[in-house]
Amino acid sequence: MIPWTGFEVEPNGDVKNCIISKDVIGNIKENSIEELIGKNSSIRQEMLLGKFPKSCEGCYLQEKHRGKNFGSISSRLYYAKEITPHLPKDLLENADNFKLHHVDVRWSNKCNLACTYCGSEYSSKWQTELGEKITKKSTTDNLKEFLYSNIKNLKNVYLAGGEPMLMKENKEFLELLLKHNPDVHIRVNTNLSKTKTGVFDLLCQFKNVHWTVSVESTEKEFEYIRFHGVWKDFLDNLDIIRKTKHKISLNMLYFVLNYKSIFNTIEFFKSLGFHDNSFVLGPLYTPDALNILNLPKKVLNECKTIFQNQIDKKTGFLLQNSYENVLSYLTDTRFHANIEATKQTLKIMDLRRNIDSKKVFPELYERIL
């Protein structure tokens, strides 16, 4: 339903159907958002013909084990659940139809963390670290005009970044939503390092908010992976959003640095009261050097066994679906392993940041690196 109802805007101005989509429709620096919506009719036509666009294969793969079961972590099914009940019955019957009901907007790459697997495209902190010039972001006037003129029609809004808590554009957007569309469903993807920015206070005034919190390790590992992040601050802020009674999901990436500790991390959050339906775990695809598939086959086989054991417990919900998807990735994906690239990447990062990954991940070094 997304090609008929919404779009995603990247920090550099690229427009796609959604963050999972592989293909870029165009860029708001070169075309108006209305023109890009028109260009997107080709994918709508493919879907009407019963085809499965390659650009969307990420969701189809995530649904591999559960079909159209809403227990799948597939974004396609997430939006089907959130948006489809509000749609006119005939909207999805014609490739030329479009009515804005959803937007995923990432106004800029402004971010206060430099996570190990991220880069300057999504983090201004990475740009500063690499000495890259931070250029003025692309114009968003046309985008804002289109969104604000349709603000009453929005049923679902996704705020990400960068770090959405730090963006003044989100403050302006949320103020208008609160005034004209207070019942809209809002999903916010945050590193949860800052809550005193004005954006958080506005979010707390909406009743339908889904917090998607990025975290994949604890304590020292957390602070290495999420460079500039502070574990205690994260836990304090997590306590704050839990008091809102909003829905919270823990968004986790699985890669070289947490190949073993991810399971302890999940158990830690369970001990805080998080349910199996709170976890969304998936493999890190890029950068290649940190991909889990760089690990030796013996270690990967051990990981597969652990995942299979977790699946056999039949816990259900999104956590089990996550385990199923990761196991499929470990089993079925072709990948050119290069553990030397992993070593070199960590060495360069350690030198630049004046930290020591060997002290943070001793078992990884003793056994593999």
Short mmCIF file of C-alpha atoms in Angstrom, two decimals:
data_model
loop_
_atom_site.label_atom_id
_atom_site.label_comp_id
_atom_site.label_asym_id
_atom_site.label_seq_id
_atom_site.Cartn_x
_atom_site.Cartn_y
_atom_site.Cartn_z
CA MET A 1 0.00 0.00 0.00
CA ILE A 2 2.94 2.38 0.46
CA PRO A 3 3.37 3.29 -3.27
CA TRP A 4 -0.28 4.48 -3.23
CA THR A 5 -0.13 6.23 0.13
CA GLY A 6 3.32 7.54 1.01
CA PHE A 7 7.07 7.68 0.61
CA GLU A 8 10.38 7.95 2.46
CA VAL A 9 12.80 10.88 2.21
CA GLU A 10 16.49 10.29 2.94
CA PRO A 11 18.73 12.93 4.60
CA ASN A 12 20.33 13.70 1.20
CA GLY A 13 16.94 14.30 -0.44
CA ASP A 14 16.57 10.91 -2.13
CA VAL A 15 12.99 9.65 -2.24
CA LYS A 16 12.14 5.95 -2.02
CA ASN A 17 8.98 3.98 -1.29
CA CYS A 18 10.34 3.07 2.13
CA ILE A 19 13.64 2.61 3.97
CA ILE A 20 13.73 -1.09 3.00
CA SER A 21 13.26 -0.32 -0.70
CA LYS A 22 16.39 -0.68 -2.83
CA ASP A 23 15.46 1.74 -5.62
CA VAL A 24 15.57 5.53 -5.49
CA ILE A 25 12.65 7.21 -7.28
CA GLY A 26 14.39 10.57 -7.49
CA ASN A 27 15.61 13.49 -5.38
CA ILE A 28 13.72 16.50 -4.06
CA LYS A 29 16.61 18.72 -5.16
CA GLU A 30 15.84 17.86 -8.78
CA ASN A 31 12.08 17.20 -8.84
CA SER A 32 9.05 18.23 -6.85
CA ILE A 33 7.56 15.59 -4.61
CA GLU A 34 4.44 15.58 -6.80
CA GLU A 35 6.56 14.73 -9.86
CA LEU A 36 8.26 11.87 -8.00
CA ILE A 37 4.93 10.44 -6.91
CA GLY A 38 3.88 10.41 -10.55
CA LYS A 39 7.11 8.66 -11.59
CA ASN A 40 6.37 5.94 -9.06
CA SER A 41 3.35 4.64 -10.99
CA SER A 42 5.50 1.92 -12.57
CA ILE A 43 5.93 0.02 -9.29
CA ARG A 44 2.21 0.37 -8.59
CA GLN A 45 1.52 -1.18 -11.98
CA GLU A 46 3.89 -4.08 -11.24
CA MET A 47 2.06 -4.80 -8.01
CA LEU A 48 -1.34 -4.67 -9.73
CA LEU A 49 -0.07 -7.29 -12.17
CA GLY A 50 0.80 -9.58 -9.27
CA LYS A 51 4.54 -9.14 -9.66
CA PHE A 52 7.01 -8.93 -6.76
CA PRO A 53 9.28 -5.93 -7.43
CA LYS A 54 12.95 -6.65 -6.75
CA SER A 55 13.18 -3.32 -4.97
CA CYS A 56 10.87 -4.73 -2.30
CA GLU A 57 12.53 -8.11 -1.80
CA GLY A 58 13.65 -7.18 1.74
CA CYS A 59 10.08 -7.48 3.02
CA TYR A 60 9.33 -10.59 0.99
CA LEU A 61 12.38 -12.26 2.55
CA GLN A 62 11.30 -11.21 6.04
CA GLU A 63 7.92 -12.81 5.41
CA LYS A 64 9.52 -16.06 4.26
CA HIS A 65 8.68 -17.96 7.44
CA ARG A 66 5.36 -16.40 8.31
CA GLY A 67 3.67 -15.48 5.06
CA LYS A 68 1.10 -12.78 5.70
CA ASN A 69 1.03 -13.35 9.45
CA PHE A 70 1.18 -10.05 11.34
CA GLY A 71 3.69 -11.73 13.64
CA SER A 72 6.28 -11.01 10.94
CA ILE A 73 8.72 -8.10 11.31
CA SER A 74 8.11 -7.16 7.67
CA SER A 75 7.66 -3.41 7.17
CA ARG A 76 5.12 -4.19 4.43
CA LEU A 77 2.87 -5.95 6.93
CA TYR A 78 3.48 -3.29 9.58
CA TYR A 79 2.13 -0.63 7.24
CA ALA A 80 -0.67 -2.90 6.07
CA LYS A 81 -1.85 -3.08 9.67
CA GLU A 82 -1.43 0.63 10.38
CA ILE A 83 -2.69 2.15 7.12
CA THR A 84 -4.96 -0.22 5.19
CA PRO A 85 -7.99 0.07 7.53
CA HIS A 86 -8.15 3.81 6.74
CA LEU A 87 -8.00 3.56 2.93
CA PRO A 88 -10.79 4.11 0.41
CA LYS A 89 -11.66 0.69 -1.01
CA ASP A 90 -10.79 1.63 -4.59
CA LEU A 91 -7.48 3.44 -3.93
CA LEU A 92 -5.29 0.42 -4.65
CA GLU A 93 -7.08 -0.51 -7.87
CA ASN A 94 -5.37 1.92 -10.24
CA ALA A 95 -1.68 2.64 -10.82
CA ASP A 96 -2.36 6.37 -11.19
CA ASN A 97 -4.02 6.70 -7.80
CA PHE A 98 -2.26 8.32 -4.85
CA LYS A 99 -3.41 9.84 -1.60
CA LEU A 100 -0.98 10.79 1.13
CA HIS A 101 -1.59 8.86 4.33
CA HIS A 102 1.98 8.03 5.39
CA VAL A 103 5.37 9.70 5.38
CA ASP A 104 8.81 8.62 6.57
CA VAL A 105 10.83 11.82 6.72
CA ARG A 106 14.50 12.15 7.61
CA TRP A 107 15.13 15.86 7.36
CA SER A 108 18.91 15.67 7.74
CA ASN A 109 21.80 13.54 9.00
CA LYS A 110 22.07 15.54 12.23
CA CYS A 111 23.15 13.09 14.94
CA ASN A 112 25.16 13.22 18.16
CA LEU A 113 26.47 9.63 17.95
CA ALA A 114 28.93 7.95 15.57
CA CYS A 115 27.88 4.30 15.71
CA THR A 116 30.54 1.89 14.46
CA TYR A 117 28.46 0.62 11.55
CA CYS A 118 27.07 4.00 10.48
CA GLY A 119 28.68 6.73 8.34
CA SER A 120 28.50 10.35 7.31
CA GLU A 121 25.34 9.85 5.21
CA TYR A 122 23.28 9.31 8.36
CA SER A 123 25.44 10.96 11.03
CA SER A 124 26.83 14.49 11.18
CA LYS A 125 29.03 13.25 14.05
CA TRP A 126 30.69 10.88 11.58
CA GLN A 127 31.18 13.79 9.18
CA THR A 128 32.96 15.78 11.87
CA GLU A 129 35.11 12.79 12.84
CA LEU A 130 36.18 12.21 9.24
CA GLY A 131 36.84 15.90 8.66
CA GLU A 132 34.18 16.13 5.98
CA LYS A 133 32.60 19.48 5.27
CA ILE A 134 29.04 19.64 6.53
CA THR A 135 27.17 21.24 3.66
CA LYS A 136 23.88 23.02 3.96
CA LYS A 137 21.10 20.49 3.64
CA SER A 138 18.94 20.41 0.54
CA THR A 139 15.87 22.58 0.35
CA THR A 140 12.76 21.08 1.91
CA ASP A 141 10.31 23.88 1.07
CA ASN A 142 8.36 21.86 -1.51
CA LEU A 143 8.31 18.81 0.74
CA LYS A 144 7.04 20.82 3.68
CA GLU A 145 4.37 22.51 1.57
CA PHE A 146 3.11 19.13 0.33
CA LEU A 147 3.13 17.54 3.79
CA TYR A 148 1.53 20.44 5.55
CA SER A 149 -1.23 20.81 2.95
CA ASN A 150 -2.09 17.14 3.52
CA ILE A 151 -1.50 17.06 7.27
CA LYS A 152 -5.09 16.17 8.15
CA ASN A 153 -4.95 13.09 5.87
CA LEU A 154 -1.90 11.54 7.51
CA LYS A 155 -2.58 8.29 9.33
CA ASN A 156 1.02 7.25 10.01
CA VAL A 157 4.23 9.24 10.42
CA TYR A 158 7.73 7.79 10.79
CA LEU A 159 10.48 10.05 12.15
CA ALA A 160 14.09 8.93 11.81
CA GLY A 161 17.41 10.42 10.85
CA GLY A 162 20.12 11.11 11.85
CA GLU A 163 18.64 11.49 15.29
CA PRO A 164 15.04 12.79 15.12
CA MET A 165 15.11 14.25 18.63
CA LEU A 166 17.67 16.83 17.47
CA MET A 167 15.87 18.14 14.36
CA LYS A 168 14.08 21.47 14.56
CA GLU A 169 12.01 20.42 11.54
CA ASN A 170 10.44 17.67 13.65
CA LYS A 171 9.45 20.23 16.27
CA GLU A 172 7.66 22.31 13.63
CA PHE A 173 6.04 19.21 12.08
CA LEU A 174 4.85 17.81 15.42
CA GLU A 175 3.38 21.16 16.49
CA LEU A 176 1.26 21.20 13.33
CA LEU A 177 0.25 17.55 13.75
CA LEU A 178 -0.77 18.18 17.35
CA LYS A 179 -2.95 21.08 16.23
CA HIS A 180 -4.53 19.53 13.14
CA ASN A 181 -4.19 15.74 13.48
CA PRO A 182 -3.60 14.72 17.12
CA ASP A 183 -4.84 11.14 16.57
CA VAL A 184 -2.16 10.32 13.96
CA HIS A 185 0.03 7.29 14.68
CA ILE A 186 3.69 8.29 15.09
CA ARG A 187 6.66 5.97 14.97
CA VAL A 188 10.01 7.44 16.00
CA ASN A 189 13.36 5.70 15.54
CA THR A 190 15.77 7.09 18.11
CA ASN A 191 19.12 6.39 19.77
CA LEU A 192 17.46 7.71 22.95
CA SER A 193 20.48 9.76 23.99
CA LYS A 194 18.54 13.04 24.29
CA THR A 195 15.07 13.77 25.62
CA LYS A 196 15.33 17.49 26.52
CA THR A 197 15.11 18.92 23.02
CA GLY A 198 11.45 19.92 22.76
CA VAL A 199 10.73 17.09 20.32
CA PHE A 200 10.35 14.58 23.15
CA ASP A 201 7.88 16.78 25.04
CA LEU A 202 5.76 17.16 21.91
CA LEU A 203 5.77 13.40 21.28
CA CYS A 204 4.54 12.80 24.79
CA GLN A 205 1.41 14.82 24.01
CA PHE A 206 0.29 12.28 21.36
CA LYS A 207 -1.50 9.14 22.47
CA ASN A 208 -0.44 6.93 19.54
CA VAL A 209 3.36 6.81 19.60
CA HIS A 210 5.58 3.81 18.85
CA TRP A 211 9.15 4.23 20.06
CA THR A 212 11.67 2.23 18.04
CA VAL A 213 14.81 2.35 20.16
CA SER A 214 18.14 1.39 18.61
CA VAL A 215 20.27 -0.78 20.89
CA GLU A 216 22.25 -3.98 20.41
CA SER A 217 24.53 -4.31 23.40
CA THR A 218 25.07 -3.14 26.99
CA GLU A 219 27.55 -1.22 29.13
CA LYS A 220 31.08 -0.92 27.63
CA GLU A 221 30.08 -2.66 24.41
CA PHE A 222 27.17 -0.24 24.05
CA GLU A 223 29.47 2.76 24.47
CA TYR A 224 31.95 1.39 21.92
CA ILE A 225 29.33 0.48 19.32
CA ARG A 226 27.33 3.67 19.88
CA PHE A 227 30.34 5.97 20.13
CA HIS A 228 29.63 9.12 22.23
CA GLY A 229 26.67 7.32 23.79
CA VAL A 230 26.52 6.82 27.58
CA TRP A 231 24.96 3.59 28.86
CA LYS A 232 23.60 5.14 32.07
CA ASP A 233 21.99 8.00 30.16
CA PHE A 234 20.39 5.50 27.79
CA LEU A 235 18.87 3.52 30.67
CA ASP A 236 17.63 6.70 32.37
CA ASN A 237 15.94 7.84 29.15
CA LEU A 238 14.47 4.39 28.59
CA ASP A 239 12.84 4.67 32.02
CA ILE A 240 11.41 8.04 31.00
CA ILE A 241 9.71 6.77 27.84
CA ARG A 242 8.42 3.66 29.62
CA LYS A 243 6.43 5.98 31.88
CA THR A 244 4.59 7.37 28.84
CA LYS A 245 2.81 3.99 28.38
CA HIS A 246 3.55 4.25 24.65
CA LYS A 247 4.56 1.17 22.69
CA ILE A 248 8.32 0.49 22.70
CA SER A 249 10.31 -1.75 20.35
CA LEU A 250 14.01 -2.50 20.70
CA ASN A 251 15.62 -2.37 17.26
CA MET A 252 18.75 -4.55 17.18
CA LEU A 253 21.40 -5.25 14.55
CA TYR A 254 23.43 -8.45 14.61
CA PHE A 255 27.05 -8.24 13.48
CA VAL A 256 30.64 -9.12 14.32
CA LEU A 257 30.92 -7.14 17.55
CA ASN A 258 27.85 -8.61 19.25
CA TYR A 259 27.85 -12.07 17.66
CA LYS A 260 27.64 -13.67 21.10
CA SER A 261 26.57 -10.91 23.48
CA ILE A 262 23.32 -10.19 21.64
CA PHE A 263 21.65 -13.04 23.52
CA ASN A 264 22.73 -11.66 26.91
CA THR A 265 21.51 -8.23 25.79
CA ILE A 266 18.08 -9.62 24.98
CA GLU A 267 17.95 -11.42 28.34
CA PHE A 268 18.92 -8.17 30.10
CA PHE A 269 16.03 -6.28 28.56
CA LYS A 270 13.68 -9.15 29.32
CA SER A 271 14.75 -8.83 32.95
CA LEU A 272 13.54 -5.22 32.79
CA GLY A 273 10.12 -6.44 31.73
CA PHE A 274 10.28 -6.26 27.95
CA HIS A 275 8.13 -8.83 26.16
CA ASP A 276 9.19 -11.09 23.26
CA ASN A 277 7.10 -8.86 21.01
CA SER A 278 9.34 -5.90 21.88
CA PHE A 279 12.40 -7.18 20.00
CA VAL A 280 13.17 -6.68 16.32
CA LEU A 281 16.53 -8.24 15.46
CA GLY A 282 18.11 -8.38 12.02
CA PRO A 283 21.53 -8.87 10.41
CA LEU A 284 23.72 -5.89 9.61
CA TYR A 285 24.26 -5.80 5.84
CA THR A 286 26.79 -2.98 5.55
CA PRO A 287 29.57 -2.08 5.99
CA ASP A 288 30.89 -5.42 4.71
CA ALA A 289 33.79 -5.40 7.16
CA LEU A 290 31.43 -5.69 10.15
CA ASN A 291 29.03 -8.19 8.59
CA ILE A 292 28.50 -11.27 10.76
CA LEU A 293 29.39 -13.54 7.81
CA ASN A 294 33.05 -12.56 8.12
CA LEU A 295 33.33 -14.85 11.14
CA PRO A 296 34.94 -18.29 10.69
CA LYS A 297 32.62 -21.12 9.68
CA LYS A 298 33.11 -22.89 13.00
CA VAL A 299 31.91 -19.82 14.89
CA LEU A 300 29.02 -19.25 12.49
CA ASN A 301 27.91 -22.85 12.97
CA GLU A 302 27.89 -22.30 16.72
CA CYS A 303 25.78 -19.17 16.19
CA LYS A 304 23.36 -21.12 14.00
CA THR A 305 22.96 -23.72 16.74
CA ILE A 306 22.14 -21.03 19.30
CA PHE A 307 19.57 -19.46 17.00
CA GLN A 308 17.99 -22.84 16.26
CA ASN A 309 17.79 -23.58 19.99
CA GLN A 310 16.03 -20.27 20.54
CA ILE A 311 13.60 -21.01 17.69
CA ASP A 312 12.88 -24.47 19.13
CA LYS A 313 11.65 -22.84 22.33
CA LYS A 314 8.72 -21.54 20.26
CA THR A 315 8.46 -18.26 22.11
CA GLY A 316 6.47 -16.80 19.23
CA PHE A 317 6.02 -13.11 18.53
CA LEU A 318 8.52 -10.82 16.78
CA LEU A 319 11.54 -12.17 18.64
CA GLN A 320 11.06 -15.68 17.27
CA ASN A 321 10.47 -14.28 13.78
CA SER A 322 13.72 -12.32 14.17
CA TYR A 323 15.60 -15.48 15.13
CA GLU A 324 14.12 -17.28 12.10
CA ASN A 325 15.18 -14.49 9.75
CA VAL A 326 18.71 -14.24 11.12
CA LEU A 327 19.17 -18.01 10.89
CA SER A 328 18.04 -17.91 7.25
CA TYR A 329 20.54 -15.14 6.59
CA LEU A 330 23.37 -17.11 8.19
CA THR A 331 22.42 -20.24 6.26
CA ASP A 332 21.43 -18.98 2.82
CA THR A 333 23.47 -15.86 2.11
CA ARG A 334 26.46 -15.90 -0.19
CA PHE A 335 29.18 -13.62 1.10
CA HIS A 336 32.90 -13.16 0.51
CA ALA A 337 34.31 -13.32 4.05
CA ASN A 338 37.28 -11.09 4.78
CA ILE A 339 38.20 -11.14 8.46
CA GLU A 340 41.33 -9.12 7.69
CA ALA A 341 39.12 -6.24 6.59
CA THR A 342 37.31 -6.52 9.92
CA LYS A 343 40.61 -6.27 11.81
CA GLN A 344 41.77 -3.31 9.74
CA THR A 345 38.48 -1.44 10.10
CA LEU A 346 38.54 -1.78 13.89
CA LYS A 347 42.22 -0.81 14.05
CA ILE A 348 41.65 2.37 12.03
CA MET A 349 38.56 3.27 14.05
CA ASP A 350 40.36 2.68 17.36
CA LEU A 351 43.27 4.92 16.36
CA ARG A 352 41.01 7.70 15.17
CA ARG A 353 38.84 7.57 18.29
CA ASN A 354 41.61 6.81 20.79
CA ILE A 355 39.83 3.72 22.11
CA ASP A 356 40.78 0.04 22.30
CA SER A 357 38.38 -2.56 20.95
CA LYS A 358 40.62 -5.33 22.30
CA LYS A 359 39.73 -4.33 25.86
CA VAL A 360 36.02 -4.06 25.09
CA PHE A 361 35.74 -7.31 23.11
CA PRO A 362 38.48 -9.53 24.58
CA GLU A 363 36.86 -12.84 23.64
CA LEU A 364 36.42 -11.74 20.03
CA TYR A 365 40.15 -10.99 19.78
CA GLU A 366 41.31 -14.05 21.71
CA ARG A 367 39.26 -16.40 19.64
CA ILE A 368 38.89 -14.82 16.21
CA LEU A 369 40.86 -11.62 15.64
#
